[in-house]
Tab-separated table of C-alpha atoms in Angstrom:
chain	number	residue	atom	x	y	z
E	253	MET	CA	-76.753	67.708	-29.373
E	254	THR	CA	-76.591	63.410	-29.653
E	255	ALA	CA	-76.063	62.458	-26.104
E	256	THR	CA	-73.530	59.700	-25.497
E	257	PRO	CA	-74.077	56.398	-23.842
E	258	ALA	CA	-73.220	56.233	-20.588
E	259	ALA	CA	-70.461	53.438	-20.353
E	260	ALA	CA	-71.755	49.996	-20.032
E	261	PRO	CA	-71.625	48.898	-16.476
E	262	PRO	CA	-68.211	45.492	-15.677
E	263	LEU	CA	-69.838	42.276	-16.286
E	264	ILE	CA	-69.723	40.564	-12.691
E	265	PRO	CA	-70.219	37.078	-13.248
E	266	ASP	CA	-72.447	34.945	-10.773
E	267	GLY	CA	-71.174	32.452	-8.599
E	268	GLU	CA	-71.577	29.219	-11.026
E	269	GLU	CA	-69.783	31.368	-14.164
E	270	GLY	CA	-67.187	32.752	-11.802
E	271	ARG	CA	-66.127	29.226	-11.048
E	272	GLU	CA	-66.028	28.486	-14.597
E	273	TRP	CA	-63.277	31.073	-15.370
E	274	ALA	CA	-61.615	31.074	-12.545
E	275	ARG	CA	-60.989	26.793	-13.938
E	276	ARG	CA	-60.508	28.020	-17.083
E	277	GLU	CA	-57.723	30.435	-16.214
E	278	LEU	CA	-56.193	27.555	-13.524
E	279	ALA	CA	-56.129	25.144	-17.415
E	280	ASP	CA	-53.021	27.261	-18.557
E	281	PRO	CA	-49.908	25.225	-18.740
E	282	ALA	CA	-48.576	28.680	-17.649
E	283	TYR	CA	-49.638	28.024	-14.178
E	284	ASP	CA	-47.988	24.109	-14.696
E	285	ALA	CA	-45.033	25.066	-15.408
E	286	ALA	CA	-44.809	26.851	-12.154
E	287	GLU	CA	-45.378	24.172	-10.106
E	288	PRO	CA	-42.723	22.928	-7.805
E	289	THR	CA	-42.021	19.648	-9.087
E	290	PHE	CA	-41.107	16.455	-6.474
E	291	LEU	CA	-37.083	17.248	-6.755
E	292	ASP	CA	-37.498	20.488	-6.080
E	293	ARG	CA	-40.232	19.802	-2.376
E	294	ALA	CA	-37.326	17.267	-1.935
E	295	ALA	CA	-34.783	19.726	-2.126
E	296	SER	CA	-36.652	22.122	0.207
E	297	ALA	CA	-37.529	19.475	2.891
E	298	VAL	CA	-33.480	18.612	3.273
E	299	GLY	CA	-32.019	21.990	2.996
E	300	GLU	CA	-34.879	22.498	5.931
E	301	PHE	CA	-34.029	19.946	8.262
E	302	PHE	CA	-30.408	20.757	7.974
E	303	ALA	CA	-31.475	24.179	8.913
E	304	ASP	CA	-33.383	22.852	12.063
E	305	LEU	CA	-30.356	20.197	12.532
E	306	PHE	CA	-28.175	23.121	13.186
E	307	SER	CA	-30.519	26.104	14.716
E	308	ALA	CA	-29.907	26.408	18.586
E	309	ASP	CA	-33.471	24.687	18.725
E	310	VAL	CA	-32.688	20.711	17.769
E	311	PRO	CA	-34.783	18.634	19.814
E	312	PRO	CA	-32.295	15.910	21.811
E	313	ALA	CA	-33.581	13.134	19.870
E	314	ILE	CA	-32.570	14.866	16.086
E	315	GLY	CA	-29.186	16.111	17.907
E	316	SER	CA	-28.200	12.160	19.124
E	317	THR	CA	-28.815	10.669	15.458
E	318	PHE	CA	-26.665	13.682	13.892
E	319	ALA	CA	-24.171	12.636	16.190
E	320	LEU	CA	-24.702	8.355	15.668
E	321	VAL	CA	-24.590	9.881	12.044
E	322	ALA	CA	-21.524	11.639	12.312
E	323	ALA	CA	-19.235	9.260	14.209
E	324	VAL	CA	-20.363	6.196	11.175
E	325	VAL	CA	-19.331	9.080	8.408
E	326	VAL	CA	-16.301	9.355	10.600
E	327	ALA	CA	-15.330	5.613	10.787
E	328	ALA	CA	-15.981	5.229	6.963
E	329	VAL	CA	-13.925	7.898	6.070
E	330	ILE	CA	-10.702	6.328	7.982
E	331	LEU	CA	-12.088	2.913	6.771
E	332	ALA	CA	-11.520	4.071	3.048
E	333	ALA	CA	-8.385	6.609	4.025
E	334	PHE	CA	-6.312	3.207	5.380
E	335	LEU	CA	-7.528	1.193	2.026
E	336	ILE	CA	-6.329	3.366	-0.211
E	337	TRP	CA	-2.956	4.519	1.639
E	338	GLY	CA	-2.232	0.714	3.140
E	339	LEU	CA	-2.569	-0.681	-0.196
E	340	PRO	CA	0.274	0.777	-2.548
E	341	ARG	CA	3.033	-1.175	-1.027
E	342	ALA	CA	1.208	-4.731	-1.185
E	343	THR	CA	0.610	-3.208	-4.676
E	344	HIS	CA	3.795	-2.405	-5.050
E	345	ARG	CA	5.387	-5.768	-4.022
E	346	ALA	CA	3.225	-7.623	-6.497
E	347	HIS	CA	4.148	-5.338	-9.617
E	348	GLY	CA	7.943	-6.027	-8.844
E	349	THR	CA	7.560	-10.126	-8.681
E	350	THR	CA	5.726	-10.276	-11.352
E	351	ARG	CA	6.473	-7.239	-14.164
E	352	THR	CA	8.836	-5.785	-15.823
E	353	LEU	CA	12.577	-7.310	-14.569
E	354	PHE	CA	15.490	-6.018	-16.688
E	355	ASP	CA	13.102	-4.347	-19.549
E	356	GLU	CA	11.154	-7.098	-20.010
E	357	ASP	CA	8.123	-8.294	-18.893
E	358	ASP	CA	7.639	-11.616	-17.729
E	359	GLU	CA	5.121	-12.931	-15.361
E	360	ARG	CA	6.841	-16.425	-14.116
E	361	THR	CA	7.875	-16.558	-10.410
E	362	ALA	CA	11.311	-17.603	-8.969
E	363	ASP	CA	10.716	-20.876	-8.927
E	364	GLU	CA	9.593	-21.071	-12.461
E	365	LEU	CA	12.676	-19.276	-13.867
E	366	ARG	CA	14.493	-22.241	-12.684
E	367	ARG	CA	12.974	-24.700	-13.636
E	368	ASP	CA	12.750	-23.768	-17.198
E	369	ALA	CA	16.302	-22.694	-16.707
E	370	ALA	CA	17.091	-26.245	-16.097
E	371	VAL	CA	15.470	-27.363	-19.379
E	372	HIS	CA	17.994	-25.095	-21.751
E	373	ALA	CA	20.499	-26.516	-19.293
E	374	ASP	CA	19.717	-29.512	-20.251
E	375	ARG	CA	19.195	-29.027	-24.293
E	376	GLY	CA	22.890	-27.685	-24.587
E	377	GLU	CA	21.076	-24.757	-25.009
E	378	TRP	CA	23.686	-21.841	-22.385
E	379	ALA	CA	22.272	-18.842	-23.478
E	380	ALA	CA	18.971	-19.150	-22.480
E	381	ALA	CA	19.574	-21.233	-19.519
E	382	ILE	CA	22.107	-18.498	-18.349
E	383	VAL	CA	19.426	-15.837	-18.568
E	384	LEU	CA	16.237	-17.504	-17.225
E	385	ARG	CA	18.414	-18.681	-13.988
E	386	PHE	CA	19.878	-14.643	-13.797
E	387	ARG	CA	16.846	-13.844	-14.157
E	388	ALA	CA	15.526	-16.599	-11.382
E	389	LEU	CA	17.873	-14.870	-8.766
E	390	ALA	CA	16.602	-11.388	-9.655
E	391	ARG	CA	13.324	-12.727	-9.099
E	392	GLY	CA	14.518	-14.563	-6.168
E	393	THR	CA	15.544	-11.051	-4.292
E	394	VAL	CA	11.967	-8.874	-5.154
E	395	GLU	CA	9.549	-12.180	-3.992
E	396	ARG	CA	11.952	-12.054	-0.238
E	397	GLY	CA	11.356	-8.380	-0.140
E	398	VAL	CA	15.127	-7.751	-0.028
E	399	VAL	CA	15.715	-6.071	-3.798
E	400	HIS	CA	13.281	-3.472	-5.088
E	401	THR	CA	14.000	-3.231	-9.061
E	402	PRO	CA	11.980	-0.753	-10.833
E	403	PRO	CA	11.211	-0.491	-14.296
E	404	GLY	CA	14.913	0.116	-15.856
E	405	THR	CA	16.984	-1.764	-13.612
E	406	THR	CA	20.515	-3.140	-15.466
E	407	VAL	CA	21.549	-6.240	-13.749
E	408	HIS	CA	25.282	-4.203	-12.300
E	409	GLY	CA	22.430	-2.230	-10.650
E	410	PHE	CA	20.528	-5.501	-9.335
E	411	ALA	CA	24.001	-6.565	-8.730
E	412	ARG	CA	25.363	-3.912	-6.628
E	413	ALA	CA	22.054	-3.213	-4.642
E	414	ALA	CA	21.955	-6.948	-3.936
E	415	ALA	CA	25.066	-7.419	-2.878
E	416	ARG	CA	24.047	-4.504	0.224
E	417	ALA	CA	21.546	-7.292	1.253
E	418	PHE	CA	24.261	-10.163	0.802
E	419	PRO	CA	27.645	-8.399	1.103
E	420	GLY	CA	29.474	-12.367	1.738
E	421	CYS	CA	27.884	-12.744	-1.811
E	422	ALA	CA	29.361	-9.811	-4.064
E	423	GLY	CA	31.454	-11.239	-5.938
E	424	ALA	CA	29.535	-13.964	-7.107
E	425	LEU	CA	26.808	-11.475	-7.986
E	426	GLU	CA	28.818	-9.432	-10.088
E	427	ASP	CA	30.119	-12.523	-11.705
E	428	ALA	CA	26.820	-13.692	-12.735
E	429	ALA	CA	25.668	-9.818	-14.108
E	430	ALA	CA	29.325	-10.044	-16.300
E	431	ALA	CA	27.307	-14.055	-17.728
E	432	PHE	CA	24.614	-12.314	-18.194
E	433	ASP	CA	25.632	-9.228	-20.418
E	434	ASP	CA	27.849	-10.961	-22.048
E	435	VAL	CA	24.971	-13.752	-23.625
E	436	ARG	CA	22.482	-11.022	-23.424
E	437	TYR	CA	24.165	-7.870	-24.704
E	438	LEU	CA	27.306	-8.729	-25.983
E	439	ARG	CA	24.998	-12.020	-27.796
E	440	ARG	CA	28.378	-13.846	-27.343
E	441	PRO	CA	28.172	-17.777	-26.730
E	442	GLY	CA	27.004	-19.337	-23.357
E	443	THR	CA	28.754	-21.777	-21.965
E	444	GLU	CA	27.971	-24.332	-19.559
E	445	ALA	CA	31.115	-22.527	-17.234
E	446	LEU	CA	28.809	-19.282	-17.492
E	447	TYR	CA	25.961	-21.298	-16.639
E	448	ARG	CA	27.741	-22.689	-13.073
E	449	VAL	CA	28.733	-18.921	-12.450
E	450	VAL	CA	25.184	-17.845	-12.561
E	451	VAL	CA	23.696	-20.985	-10.615
E	452	THR	CA	26.702	-20.769	-8.307
E	453	ALA	CA	24.958	-16.897	-6.977
E	454	ASP	CA	21.689	-18.270	-6.990
E	455	GLU	CA	22.524	-21.200	-4.535
E	456	ALA	CA	24.647	-18.279	-2.273
E	457	VAL	CA	21.684	-16.019	-2.079
E	458	VAL	CA	19.238	-17.989	-1.860
E	459	SER	CA	21.077	-19.834	1.383
E	460	GLN	CA	22.534	-16.874	2.407
E	461	ARG	CA	20.797	-14.483	5.556
E	462	VAL	CA	19.489	-10.747	4.477
E	463	ALA	CA	22.126	-8.034	5.934
E	464	THR	CA	19.643	-4.888	5.786
E	465	ALA	CA	15.661	-4.853	7.372
E	466	SER	CA	14.544	-3.159	4.158
E	467	ALA	CA	14.463	-3.365	0.868
E	468	VAL	CA	17.641	-2.075	-1.233
E	469	PRO	CA	16.162	-0.018	-4.579
E	470	ALA	CA	18.790	-1.221	-7.133
């Protein structure tokens, strides 16, 4: 019977060889992938800080610092809310004075429109003069914060709104709106008489005190 050779004893490296084996093992890229990144360590540190901050054992110095930071954050939120919710009215006013008026965009102020209307009147271009002077009339009430003219406002809708702010000019405003309608939409020829109707209404409104405390929607 053949004798079975004895099992080989386990290979036990000496000290130097063991260190070499350990170095080779740790050089495996899998260990690098398992290492926490800088962001991981930073997130962990932040989490530990807030956990300590809200624990029962908060140091007095840290508690005071947190209260100061919280107060600053609350003040910043209040200021941001004021800026966000306080601007729409001013923005709305600016848009009302520089944009759509009777379905057309026009950046001119009331005074600029009056000057341009006078130029057309001097040339005998009555239709253009009437349209521009009526726009000056409307723009002037918007600039004063008396009437609000959102997109889609009609000339007669404006005249009725302006009449609530200037009751003494109600008839003149309606006559001016009719003159605008005649030359702008009905394409009737403009005349000096119709231009004077609009000028009279505009001058009357400019000279009148406002009868309402807030802007009247057209």
